[in-house]
């Protein structure tokens, strides 16, 4: 008894693309997309044509020419005879250094400030508010320049450390020198070093990986793994018997003894900075351009992170705190064990954009002469070769890649935190 | 990010579009104002004075061109540029010319596509150190921290010099002369290096210039001169011959004092051609006959401008040296006005 007839087959007419609501939005999108692509094509075509007419066709050959300039902060060996590509690579590493340092510091400071801002202590709460408002509302460039100016003007020049009537002295038992050219700290050295592995031969992207570092990481990883196993066993014992065996000395032993043995085997010692000639030699030199940039970027971003953290905490209903308190937990533990883990869900997504902002803001480095990728590829290389288009395109690509990587990592972390939630 | 890629492409497209436009002379006339790129501030060469008026050796070139083309030495929009921004400013058409301690090099001429119209100061790169550092030669600077302006030839010469002498240094790249001065005075660098004329000009503004010495080494050739974009020869000619008019005037003894008298006509045909009482040189340039008279009315001939802004009677105290007329053993040599 099925008398259902097929609905009359509608003939598709072209006008339906506009009048039929089923297709209309599609049509508009396709037209907009074509328009956008045409505009883009016109722009690209125009640019290439104009550059060619100008006698500057788009080409990347300049990247393998010698750069002819020096870079002060070098994480890898580099001379002015190396290529522009290598100079850019060193710049990229410098960008990553300040971005990583900045993100870590900003997170630590931001979480601290965000939590303290909610403190019941009136004075602490107010101080944190002042901090947040001050840093949030002044452009970061000014903070960077200010930090640099303070470092340069208030600290002694290396000259002041010299001679009989030296007006400045080194700190911490003569191991650290604080000068207006930066801070010199002891550096780790290995007298029985395992050497380096060279990667990528002689190319511009070649770099060395220290085998000492790898050894240290492996031992550290193994120790942590062993510690986990011990803790898991302790948990099992506790489950079974109700008594938790004391394991802290075992844990400490597992962590430190293999590491110390390894360091002794490698001949670990510290190299101290020493005033020689115009400057301190030896030790690790944290240039004041790095310090200024790092400080300013992380304090600035920390102000935003603090607000995010505060918002995240406030988003957790106060019943949670009360319930935790009723269980007898102390305020510190309530925060650490109950509130923060839940707040993380709210906190992490906006945190990603702050990390991205910090990384992108690091391109202001040239204001203090920090040789990041904007300073090398987008600065000196671009200026000396006149390849604006090529350099800017590569620069954008680099920042895009960095930003996408940060996003990917943070999104992965976000997923993990979300899964824990029940 | 997509948006900024797009905007970036737009800017660059605009940059390239501006760059191919010729006919700068007509543009300037139509605009009634000359856009001239100068330093951000280097006393004696280009810096605003107490009243905010731009003055200096390079500034006078801008004013002279404006006087020749627009009959008004004050019809100039001075655009401060750093070592880094200057070439983009010129290539994009933001400025019509640069008069800014810029060294004429092969790659800037040929590869960056600029046209240097001549040399208004023959210079070389020098080093300045505090006297109490006790350094007497640049070769003693092993391990020193050196302040340099980025985007300059200075940066490249410095790398070459230290490399070829097998000594090391720590570069501190800086954008403007003012910042470099601040860092140098605070002792954040031991040495400041740039064109020797720039060092002299910078030192002259110090509280106690006597505490700083210029080292004897001059490590490079730095012929500094005004430049325009490649491919606009009419405009290039105007700027070139404005500069040459100032140099020729000195050679011929035409000064701001006697110009009025000489402009009535003299027995020297070249002076007459220069001042427009004979021949049609001005017309050939696309200007009127008195163009050079107006150029010279701005600050006099080359020698007068030199003496007034950077010469030995000023705090900067530069000697003519290489910048004397060829007749006095220098390198200044203008092609003839005929
Ligand atoms: N002549 C060199 C250096 C030019 C340069 O940077 N000059 C400095 C000082 S001599 C300057 O004009 N500084 C003023 C400023 O920073 O705006 C070049 O063309 O690359």
XYZ file of C-alpha atoms and ligand atoms in Angstrom:
780
model
C 0.000 0.000 0.000
C 2.766 2.322 -0.608
C 1.502 5.062 -2.713
C 4.310 7.410 -2.042
C 5.220 8.936 -5.283
C 8.590 10.398 -5.908
C 8.541 14.138 -5.475
C 8.538 15.753 -8.877
C 12.145 15.849 -10.098
C 13.055 19.455 -10.107
C 14.973 20.565 -13.121
C 18.109 22.433 -12.199
C 18.035 25.904 -13.653
C 20.899 28.366 -13.548
C 18.796 31.024 -11.882
C 18.456 28.717 -8.915
C 22.028 29.517 -8.043
C 20.801 32.922 -6.947
C 17.161 32.430 -6.053
C 17.277 29.074 -4.380
C 18.359 29.376 -0.764
C 19.928 25.935 -1.007
C 22.523 27.154 -3.446
C 22.678 30.865 -2.803
C 25.213 30.928 -0.016
C 27.390 28.538 -1.991
C 27.258 30.816 -4.997
C 28.195 33.860 -2.990
C 31.134 32.057 -1.436
C 32.425 30.809 -4.767
C 32.160 34.273 -6.300
C 33.906 35.845 -3.326
C 36.652 33.242 -3.487
C 37.200 33.806 -7.195
C 37.274 37.550 -6.602
C 39.789 37.159 -3.837
C 41.991 34.910 -5.932
C 41.832 37.293 -8.857
C 42.852 40.169 -6.608
C 45.691 38.130 -5.176
C 46.811 37.064 -8.635
C 46.686 40.644 -9.830
C 48.757 41.796 -6.858
C 51.336 39.085 -7.293
C 51.527 39.570 -11.022
C 51.798 43.320 -10.628
C 54.526 43.021 -8.045
C 56.585 40.601 -10.070
C 56.173 42.613 -13.223
C 57.072 45.889 -11.560
C 60.089 44.366 -9.904
C 61.201 42.932 -13.228
C 60.764 46.287 -14.925
C 62.824 47.770 -12.157
C 65.491 45.217 -12.982
C 64.999 43.338 -9.715
C 63.322 40.052 -10.635
C 62.344 37.834 -7.724
C 65.146 35.381 -7.060
C 66.761 33.846 -4.044
C 70.322 33.473 -5.299
C 71.549 36.125 -2.874
C 71.024 33.689 -0.015
C 74.152 31.742 -0.877
C 76.373 34.814 -1.218
C 78.662 35.689 1.702
C 76.835 37.860 4.197
C 79.887 40.040 4.981
C 78.555 41.054 8.367
C 79.135 39.810 11.872
C 76.598 38.709 14.436
C 77.311 39.200 18.120
C 75.180 36.490 19.704
C 76.061 33.288 17.881
C 74.707 29.963 19.013
C 76.621 28.251 16.203
C 79.937 29.081 14.640
C 79.613 31.810 12.057
C 81.887 34.308 10.371
C 81.262 37.131 7.982
C 82.275 34.770 5.157
C 79.280 32.539 5.772
C 76.178 32.907 3.640
C 73.136 35.084 4.140
C 71.180 31.881 4.655
C 73.366 30.912 7.574
C 73.096 34.410 9.017
C 69.314 34.066 8.818
C 69.532 30.664 10.462
C 71.504 32.131 13.359
C 68.967 34.904 13.602
C 66.187 32.338 13.715
C 67.909 30.546 16.588
C 68.228 33.840 18.444
C 64.520 34.449 17.934
C 63.766 30.997 19.322
C 66.039 31.568 22.317
C 64.299 34.733 23.381
C 60.866 33.301 22.594
C 61.422 30.177 24.687
C 63.017 32.066 27.577
C 60.273 34.660 27.389
C 57.410 32.156 27.332
C 58.751 30.260 30.323
C 59.370 33.373 32.396
C 56.076 34.934 31.394
C 54.207 31.798 32.435
C 55.893 31.568 35.823
C 55.472 35.256 36.599
C 51.995 35.389 35.120
C 50.637 32.448 37.104
C 52.168 33.803 40.281
C 50.798 37.282 39.781
C 47.414 35.984 38.703
C 47.081 33.895 41.854
C 48.458 36.609 44.123
C 46.096 39.150 42.655
C 43.284 37.165 44.216
C 45.078 37.128 47.536
C 43.156 38.144 50.616
C 46.105 40.281 51.586
C 45.053 43.762 50.544
C 48.578 45.073 49.940
C 49.724 42.141 47.808
C 46.517 42.237 45.790
C 46.951 45.948 45.105
C 50.608 45.652 44.159
C 49.756 42.956 41.652
C 46.954 45.079 40.232
C 49.336 47.981 39.772
C 51.831 45.683 38.073
C 49.259 44.283 35.684
C 47.809 47.649 34.766
C 51.224 49.234 34.308
C 52.592 46.586 32.010
C 49.419 45.950 30.088
C 48.815 49.549 29.199
C 52.211 50.681 27.961
C 53.446 49.481 24.552
C 55.985 46.720 24.832
C 58.470 48.601 22.665
C 58.750 51.236 25.375
C 59.374 48.579 28.000
C 62.097 47.059 25.863
C 63.820 50.377 25.310
C 63.413 51.340 28.959
C 64.884 48.052 30.163
C 67.846 48.543 27.841
C 68.375 52.133 28.942
C 68.335 51.109 32.596
C 70.840 48.323 31.974
C 73.171 50.584 30.030
C 73.003 53.625 32.249
C 72.900 52.111 35.702
C 75.395 49.262 35.518
C 79.165 49.717 35.471
C 81.178 49.389 32.268
C 83.833 46.636 32.204
C 86.383 49.419 32.486
C 85.167 50.112 36.027
C 86.335 46.666 37.127
C 89.917 47.326 36.149
C 92.921 48.586 38.021
C 93.721 49.548 41.579
C 90.883 52.006 42.002
C 88.221 49.766 40.496
C 84.776 51.139 41.271
C 82.983 47.878 40.573
C 83.593 44.320 41.697
C 82.343 40.940 40.637
C 79.571 39.257 42.599
C 79.135 35.841 44.200
C 82.718 35.096 45.022
C 84.055 36.587 41.803
C 82.034 34.254 39.622
C 79.503 36.637 38.148
C 80.185 39.989 36.513
C 77.294 42.382 36.061
C 78.239 45.027 33.506
C 76.416 47.385 31.208
C 77.319 45.092 28.327
C 75.528 42.215 29.902
C 75.968 39.645 32.614
C 78.797 37.154 32.560
C 78.062 33.916 34.397
C 80.115 30.743 34.831
C 79.829 28.274 31.990
C 79.795 24.481 32.217
C 82.893 22.892 30.689
C 83.895 19.281 30.235
C 87.540 18.337 30.262
C 86.819 14.810 29.000
C 84.156 15.878 26.572
C 82.594 13.351 24.219
C 82.753 15.902 21.427
C 80.074 16.966 18.997
C 78.259 15.384 16.105
C 78.186 17.567 13.020
C 74.935 17.599 11.166
C 74.378 18.716 7.575
C 78.067 18.712 6.615
C 79.173 22.027 5.168
C 75.784 23.460 4.273
C 74.426 26.717 5.585
C 72.140 24.924 7.986
C 74.883 22.813 9.533
C 74.956 22.581 13.281
C 76.649 20.669 16.026
C 75.013 18.668 18.738
C 77.012 18.162 21.894
C 77.268 14.497 22.830
C 77.777 15.585 26.430
C 74.351 17.143 26.389
C 72.827 14.039 24.870
C 74.461 11.862 27.515
C 73.144 14.105 30.262
C 69.647 14.025 28.834
C 69.682 10.255 28.490
C 70.822 9.748 32.076
C 68.269 12.264 33.288
C 65.521 10.531 31.341
C 66.515 7.131 32.698
C 66.571 8.481 36.251
C 63.140 10.003 35.923
C 61.820 6.763 34.511
C 63.291 4.785 37.392
C 61.877 7.262 39.891
C 58.429 6.788 38.409
C 58.750 3.038 38.744
C 59.752 3.339 42.387
C 56.846 5.685 43.064
C 54.456 3.312 41.307
C 55.671 0.453 43.452
C 55.224 2.552 46.566
C 51.695 3.290 45.465
C 51.018 -0.388 44.958
C 52.366 -1.209 48.408
C 50.245 1.551 49.875
C 47.157 0.186 48.110
C 47.813 -3.287 49.382
C 48.927 -2.652 52.951
C 47.826 0.890 53.699
C 51.396 1.796 54.681
C 53.416 4.004 52.366
C 57.088 3.022 52.349
C 59.507 5.915 52.713
C 61.047 6.379 49.335
C 62.315 9.957 49.195
C 65.938 9.008 49.795
C 65.754 6.326 47.135
C 64.278 8.834 44.716
C 66.975 11.411 45.472
C 69.630 8.772 45.074
C 68.283 7.659 41.721
C 68.192 11.256 40.547
C 71.588 12.416 41.727
C 74.019 9.531 41.889
C 74.046 8.569 38.178
C 74.129 12.260 37.210
C 77.056 13.037 39.484
C 78.873 9.957 38.253
C 78.349 11.051 34.667
C 79.493 14.611 35.341
C 82.629 13.364 37.075
C 83.298 11.010 34.184
C 82.966 13.879 31.733
C 85.282 16.055 33.784
C 82.699 18.687 34.534
C 83.952 22.017 35.802
C 82.920 25.636 35.586
C 84.639 28.291 33.463
C 84.598 31.651 35.182
C 84.511 35.041 33.467
C 87.677 37.056 33.784
C 88.492 40.611 32.784
C 90.872 40.454 29.839
C 91.557 43.430 27.635
C 88.439 45.390 26.828
C 85.926 42.837 28.046
C 85.323 39.893 30.260
C 86.402 36.641 28.654
C 85.210 33.160 29.472
C 81.934 32.266 31.074
C 78.615 32.710 29.366
C 77.815 36.217 28.225
C 74.167 37.156 28.516
C 74.172 40.328 26.432
C 72.093 43.184 27.726
C 70.152 43.232 24.488
C 68.981 39.702 25.287
C 68.293 40.527 28.923
C 66.362 43.692 28.098
C 64.286 41.978 25.452
C 63.677 38.902 27.553
C 62.708 40.878 30.658
C 60.470 43.339 28.866
C 58.719 40.724 26.757
C 58.105 38.360 29.633
C 56.971 41.005 32.124
C 54.671 42.490 29.505
C 53.173 39.166 28.488
C 53.012 38.030 32.121
C 50.586 40.858 32.808
C 48.186 39.397 30.249
C 48.753 35.867 31.447
C 48.031 36.973 35.005
C 44.639 38.221 33.927
C 43.920 34.985 32.102
C 44.903 32.960 35.146
C 42.800 35.129 37.411
C 39.861 34.780 35.067
C 40.339 31.020 34.930
C 40.397 30.728 38.702
C 37.358 32.911 39.129
C 35.552 30.712 36.634
C 35.715 27.791 39.065
C 32.745 28.005 41.371
C 33.507 28.878 44.958
C 31.702 25.700 46.038
C 34.799 23.806 44.936
C 36.955 25.774 47.342
C 34.495 25.285 50.137
C 34.207 21.578 49.469
C 37.977 21.200 49.417
C 38.246 23.186 52.620
C 35.644 20.952 54.188
C 37.886 17.989 53.382
C 40.563 19.693 55.432
C 42.860 20.867 52.645
C 44.917 23.976 53.271
C 44.551 27.024 50.945
C 47.839 26.321 49.110
C 46.812 22.745 48.423
C 43.300 23.768 47.413
C 44.783 26.031 44.793
C 47.299 23.469 43.563
C 45.206 20.326 43.676
C 41.656 21.483 43.121
C 41.356 24.884 41.525
C 44.281 25.162 39.103
C 43.783 21.783 37.392
C 40.217 22.772 36.574
C 41.089 26.338 35.723
C 43.672 25.099 33.207
C 40.863 24.205 30.829
C 39.828 27.820 30.673
C 43.362 29.148 30.803
C 45.146 27.256 28.082
C 43.433 28.418 24.894
C 44.010 32.169 25.510
C 47.490 31.284 26.743
C 48.359 30.052 23.261
C 47.674 33.420 21.747
C 49.852 35.070 24.361
C 52.752 32.807 23.525
C 52.231 33.645 19.880
C 52.136 37.342 20.703
C 55.328 37.122 22.677
C 57.070 35.368 19.828
C 55.909 37.893 17.290
C 56.704 40.821 19.576
C 60.258 39.536 19.774
C 60.674 41.002 16.293
C 61.066 44.359 18.046
C 64.515 43.084 18.974
C 66.339 45.438 16.664
C 65.318 48.342 18.915
C 68.005 47.130 21.298
C 70.273 45.583 18.687
C 69.414 41.973 19.412
C 70.193 40.025 16.266
C 67.054 37.966 15.804
C 65.738 36.870 12.440
C 64.209 40.281 11.812
C 67.584 41.822 12.533
C 69.528 39.497 10.253
C 67.295 38.377 7.383
C 64.812 41.243 7.638
C 67.441 43.773 8.634
C 71.006 43.686 7.478
C 70.570 41.101 4.730
C 67.575 42.901 3.288
C 69.334 46.216 3.517
C 72.603 45.163 1.997
C 71.107 43.109 -0.818
C 68.009 45.194 -1.515
C 65.892 42.036 -1.823
C 62.895 43.365 0.084
C 60.239 41.071 -1.325
C 62.224 37.888 -0.976
C 63.403 38.689 2.539
C 59.981 39.708 3.801
C 58.374 36.619 2.314
C 60.926 34.365 3.962
C 60.554 36.261 7.205
C 56.803 35.815 7.189
C 57.237 32.155 6.446
C 59.563 31.763 9.419
C 57.215 33.451 11.851
C 54.310 31.489 10.426
C 56.196 28.249 10.966
C 57.161 29.160 14.520
C 53.647 30.259 15.387
C 52.037 27.169 13.918
C 54.446 24.947 15.825
C 53.641 26.687 19.090
C 49.937 26.348 18.355
C 50.314 22.676 17.541
C 52.163 21.919 20.766
C 49.749 23.909 22.885
C 46.716 22.389 21.241
C 48.090 18.963 21.911
C 48.579 19.914 25.565
C 45.098 21.354 25.665
C 43.651 18.071 24.416
C 45.498 16.204 27.111
C 44.285 18.465 29.873
C 40.749 18.167 28.537
C 40.819 14.371 28.625
C 41.649 14.364 32.301
C 38.397 16.119 32.990
C 35.479 13.844 33.821
C 48.467 35.904 9.387
C 46.695 35.658 6.077
C 45.679 39.270 6.422
C 49.172 40.443 7.144
C 50.570 38.488 4.221
C 48.015 40.241 2.108
C 48.826 43.666 3.491
C 52.507 42.971 3.140
C 52.017 42.091 -0.495
C 49.995 45.256 -0.933
C 52.771 47.399 0.481
C 55.344 45.755 -1.667
C 53.168 46.065 -4.731
C 52.740 49.729 -3.901
C 56.449 50.035 -3.368
C 57.192 48.528 -6.716
C 54.498 50.560 -8.424
C 55.904 53.791 -7.001
C 59.375 52.888 -8.025
C 58.836 52.701 -11.744
C 57.144 56.082 -11.984
C 59.424 58.485 -13.822
C 58.952 62.199 -14.243
C 60.030 63.185 -10.747
C 60.789 66.723 -11.916
C 57.197 67.225 -12.994
C 55.927 65.587 -9.832
C 57.958 67.931 -7.672
C 56.832 70.968 -9.629
C 53.208 69.877 -9.436
C 53.491 69.170 -5.739
C 55.235 72.464 -5.072
C 57.402 70.720 -2.515
C 60.542 68.613 -2.600
C 60.609 65.491 -0.422
C 64.187 65.090 0.648
C 65.523 62.202 2.718
C 68.080 63.239 5.330
C 69.642 61.735 8.475
C 67.680 61.514 11.669
C 70.088 64.015 13.100
C 73.786 64.569 12.623
C 74.797 68.075 13.617
C 76.541 69.906 10.796
C 75.187 67.581 8.127
C 71.482 67.423 8.803
C 69.768 68.273 12.049
C 66.944 70.528 13.159
C 68.198 73.650 14.940
C 66.693 75.250 18.037
C 63.783 76.593 15.984
C 63.075 73.266 14.356
C 64.567 74.417 11.056
C 66.632 71.764 9.337
C 70.178 72.970 8.740
C 73.457 71.455 7.683
C 75.713 70.505 4.839
C 73.406 67.841 3.376
C 70.303 69.879 4.069
C 71.712 72.685 1.942
C 71.792 70.341 -1.062
C 68.074 69.678 -0.581
C 67.344 73.372 -0.243
C 69.439 74.191 -3.295
C 67.487 71.699 -5.419
C 64.217 73.133 -4.121
C 65.448 76.639 -4.921
C 66.422 75.625 -8.445
C 63.203 73.764 -9.205
C 60.598 75.551 -7.118
C 62.176 78.939 -6.607
C 61.768 78.495 -2.887
C 64.537 77.115 -0.691
C 62.049 76.414 2.080
C 59.720 74.301 -0.055
C 61.302 71.117 1.273
C 59.726 68.369 3.291
C 62.604 66.817 5.201
C 62.105 63.120 5.802
C 64.423 61.731 8.479
C 65.693 58.299 7.475
C 67.968 55.838 9.243
C 70.673 53.814 7.581
C 68.119 51.028 7.372
C 65.109 52.883 6.051
C 66.711 55.275 3.601
C 66.789 53.073 0.511
C 63.227 51.862 0.909
C 62.145 55.467 1.318
C 63.824 56.430 -1.932
C 62.861 53.345 -3.914
C 59.218 53.604 -2.884
C 58.977 57.225 -3.955
C 58.436 58.501 -0.427
C 61.330 60.872 -1.053
C 62.487 62.366 -4.344
C 66.142 62.301 -3.415
C 68.459 61.356 -0.580
C 71.077 63.714 0.768
C 72.312 61.752 3.702
C 75.919 60.664 4.233
C 75.347 57.839 1.824
C 78.308 56.063 0.318
C 78.413 55.500 -3.417
C 79.087 51.813 -3.876
C 78.875 49.462 -6.808
C 75.998 47.413 -5.458
C 73.911 50.385 -4.397
C 74.374 51.885 -7.840
C 73.976 48.754 -9.920
C 72.033 46.266 -7.833
C 69.864 48.465 -5.637
C 69.171 50.619 -8.718
C 70.067 54.067 -7.511
C 71.867 56.837 -9.268
C 74.501 58.722 -7.363
C 74.686 62.141 -8.940
C 78.097 63.036 -7.583
C 80.122 63.300 -4.415
C 79.665 66.134 -1.969
C 82.019 64.767 0.660
C 84.966 62.403 0.228
C 85.132 60.484 3.451
C 86.460 57.300 5.007
C 85.547 55.152 7.966
C 87.248 55.985 11.235
C 87.189 54.928 14.883
C 86.547 57.032 17.951
C 87.593 55.906 21.420
C 87.667 57.547 24.841
C 91.109 58.998 25.455
C 91.562 57.194 28.762
C 91.268 53.841 27.032
C 94.859 54.426 25.977
C 94.437 53.039 22.485
C 96.455 54.617 19.718
C 95.744 52.351 16.766
C 92.740 50.454 15.499
C 94.883 47.332 15.362
C 94.995 47.355 19.174
C 91.237 46.882 19.351
C 91.315 43.092 19.695
C 88.302 41.998 21.737
C 86.732 45.424 21.868
C 83.014 46.084 21.762
C 82.189 48.262 18.786
C 79.051 50.338 18.198
C 77.942 50.453 14.570
C 74.918 51.662 12.698
C 73.145 48.817 10.941
C 72.368 48.921 7.266
C 75.531 50.839 6.515
C 78.722 50.185 4.641
C 80.366 50.705 8.019
C 79.126 47.355 9.191
C 80.678 45.550 6.239
C 83.981 47.419 6.332
C 84.288 46.675 10.013
C 83.843 42.939 9.478
C 86.448 43.044 6.698
C 88.932 45.093 8.692
C 88.885 42.895 11.771
C 88.941 39.768 9.677
C 91.895 40.811 7.580
C 93.801 41.891 10.686
C 92.915 38.656 12.404
C 91.474 40.274 15.496
C 88.097 39.813 17.090
C 85.410 42.231 18.171
C 81.892 42.315 19.467
C 79.524 44.311 17.272
C 76.655 46.243 18.830
C 74.270 47.061 15.994
C 72.339 50.300 16.449
C 69.760 52.106 14.339
C 70.524 55.789 14.708
C 73.451 57.995 15.461
C 71.754 59.329 18.594
C 71.401 55.871 20.131
C 74.949 54.986 19.196
C 76.150 58.120 20.914
C 74.224 57.266 24.061
C 75.622 53.740 24.218
C 79.134 54.905 23.497
C 79.068 57.593 26.165
C 77.677 55.158 28.727
C 80.579 52.827 28.024
C 78.377 50.068 26.622
C 80.854 49.991 23.753
C 84.541 50.839 23.709
C 84.619 52.170 20.196
C 82.250 54.006 17.905
C 82.912 53.613 14.239
C 81.324 55.361 11.285
C 82.377 57.850 8.602
C 85.114 60.073 9.996
C 83.063 63.179 9.273
C 80.185 61.672 11.209
C 82.513 60.936 14.122
C 83.766 64.522 14.147
C 80.206 65.818 14.017
C 79.098 63.473 16.790
C 82.070 64.320 18.961
C 81.367 68.026 18.583
C 78.094 67.565 20.420
C 79.709 65.844 23.414
C 80.026 67.697 26.692
C 83.778 67.292 26.672
C 84.881 66.476 23.118
C 88.498 66.597 24.231
C 88.110 63.312 26.100
C 87.659 61.382 22.888
C 90.124 60.762 20.102
C 89.809 59.608 16.520
C 92.253 56.819 15.731
C 94.623 57.425 12.827
C 93.366 54.559 10.661
C 90.867 55.318 7.950
C 89.786 51.875 6.842
C 87.672 52.576 3.788
C 86.715 54.941 1.015
C 83.363 56.555 1.628
C 82.428 58.907 -1.173
C 79.227 60.459 0.148
C 76.787 62.052 -2.215
C 73.172 62.731 -3.076
C 71.272 60.027 -4.935
C 68.049 59.531 -6.850
C 66.250 56.551 -8.343
C 67.616 54.811 -11.399
C 65.878 55.483 -14.656
C 64.784 59.095 -14.271
C 67.628 60.852 -15.989
C 66.003 64.300 -16.204
C 65.608 64.427 -12.466
C 69.065 62.971 -11.926
C 70.473 65.743 -14.121
C 68.779 68.446 -12.084
C 70.232 67.189 -8.824
C 73.637 66.482 -10.380
C 74.024 69.941 -11.864
C 72.722 71.645 -8.770
C 75.612 70.047 -6.909
C 77.998 70.869 -9.741
C 76.822 74.474 -9.756
C 77.885 74.844 -6.151
C 81.262 73.263 -6.824
C 81.891 75.198 -10.063
C 80.902 78.458 -8.382
C 83.665 78.004 -5.856
C 86.160 77.167 -8.566
C 85.166 80.294 -10.518
C 85.155 82.497 -7.444
C 81.421 83.133 -7.461
C 80.290 83.720 -3.886
C 77.061 84.751 -2.264
C 78.637 88.178 -1.756
C 79.625 88.927 -5.332
C 76.932 86.975 -7.142
C 74.571 89.923 -7.590
C 77.325 91.896 -9.217
C 78.482 89.005 -11.430
C 74.943 88.224 -12.497
C 74.881 91.520 -14.336
C 77.295 89.968 -16.824
C 81.056 89.372 -16.787
C 83.894 88.771 -19.195
C 84.111 85.141 -18.184
C 81.745 83.176 -20.416
C 81.598 80.193 -18.059
C 80.428 82.391 -15.187
C 77.862 83.854 -17.542
C 76.658 80.424 -18.580
C 76.477 79.328 -14.967
C 74.501 82.347 -13.858
C 72.308 82.249 -16.926
C 73.200 85.515 -18.552
C 74.487 83.625 -21.546
C 73.377 80.396 -23.212
C 70.377 78.209 -22.419
C 71.724 75.717 -19.877
C 68.792 76.238 -17.552
C 66.332 75.574 -20.311
C 68.091 72.340 -21.219
C 67.543 71.185 -17.624
C 63.870 71.997 -17.834
C 64.348 75.006 -15.563
C 64.700 78.734 -16.159
C 67.867 80.739 -16.812
C 68.427 81.920 -13.214
C 68.260 78.485 -11.617
C 71.903 78.487 -10.569
C 71.654 81.937 -9.091
C 68.955 80.653 -6.794
C 71.066 77.617 -5.924
C 73.915 79.861 -4.894
C 71.630 82.209 -3.005
C 70.764 79.401 -0.573
C 74.124 79.165 1.127
C 76.719 80.352 -1.336
C 79.174 78.134 -3.179
C 80.481 74.757 -2.016
C 83.313 76.314 -0.016
C 81.013 78.686 1.814
C 78.594 75.920 2.678
C 81.442 73.733 3.896
C 82.911 76.470 6.083
C 79.602 77.483 7.549
C 78.401 74.006 8.482
C 81.353 71.737 9.116
C 84.482 73.788 8.441
C 87.374 74.602 10.719
C 85.639 77.585 12.274
C 82.786 75.391 13.502
C 82.916 73.038 16.512
C 83.057 70.131 14.075
C 86.262 71.557 12.655
C 86.771 69.478 9.517
C 89.626 70.507 7.258
C 88.981 70.612 3.529
C 91.497 67.838 2.876
C 90.300 65.680 -0.003
C 87.336 67.980 -0.357
C 89.399 70.912 -1.608
C 89.016 71.986 -5.223
C 91.197 70.092 -7.686
C 93.027 73.343 -8.237
C 94.040 73.252 -4.543
C 95.113 69.631 -4.536
C 91.742 68.149 -3.571
C 89.361 65.854 -5.417
C 86.498 68.255 -6.103
C 86.211 68.538 -9.822
C 83.002 69.575 -11.525
C 82.575 68.932 -15.235
C 82.446 72.194 -17.155
C 79.310 74.237 -17.643
C 79.016 74.335 -21.372
N 78.335 56.165 4.743
C 77.813 55.017 5.338
C 77.281 55.311 6.732
C 76.139 56.266 6.738
C 75.693 56.582 8.149
O 75.133 55.766 8.840
N 75.975 57.787 8.595
C 75.635 58.140 9.942
C 76.720 58.889 10.612
S 78.086 59.309 9.622
C 74.397 58.979 9.973
O 74.124 59.661 9.025
N 73.688 58.948 11.089
C 72.575 59.788 11.314
C 71.355 59.004 11.640
O 71.452 58.061 12.378
O 70.298 59.336 11.123
C 76.775 54.400 4.451
O 76.360 55.055 3.508
O 76.369 53.282 4.668
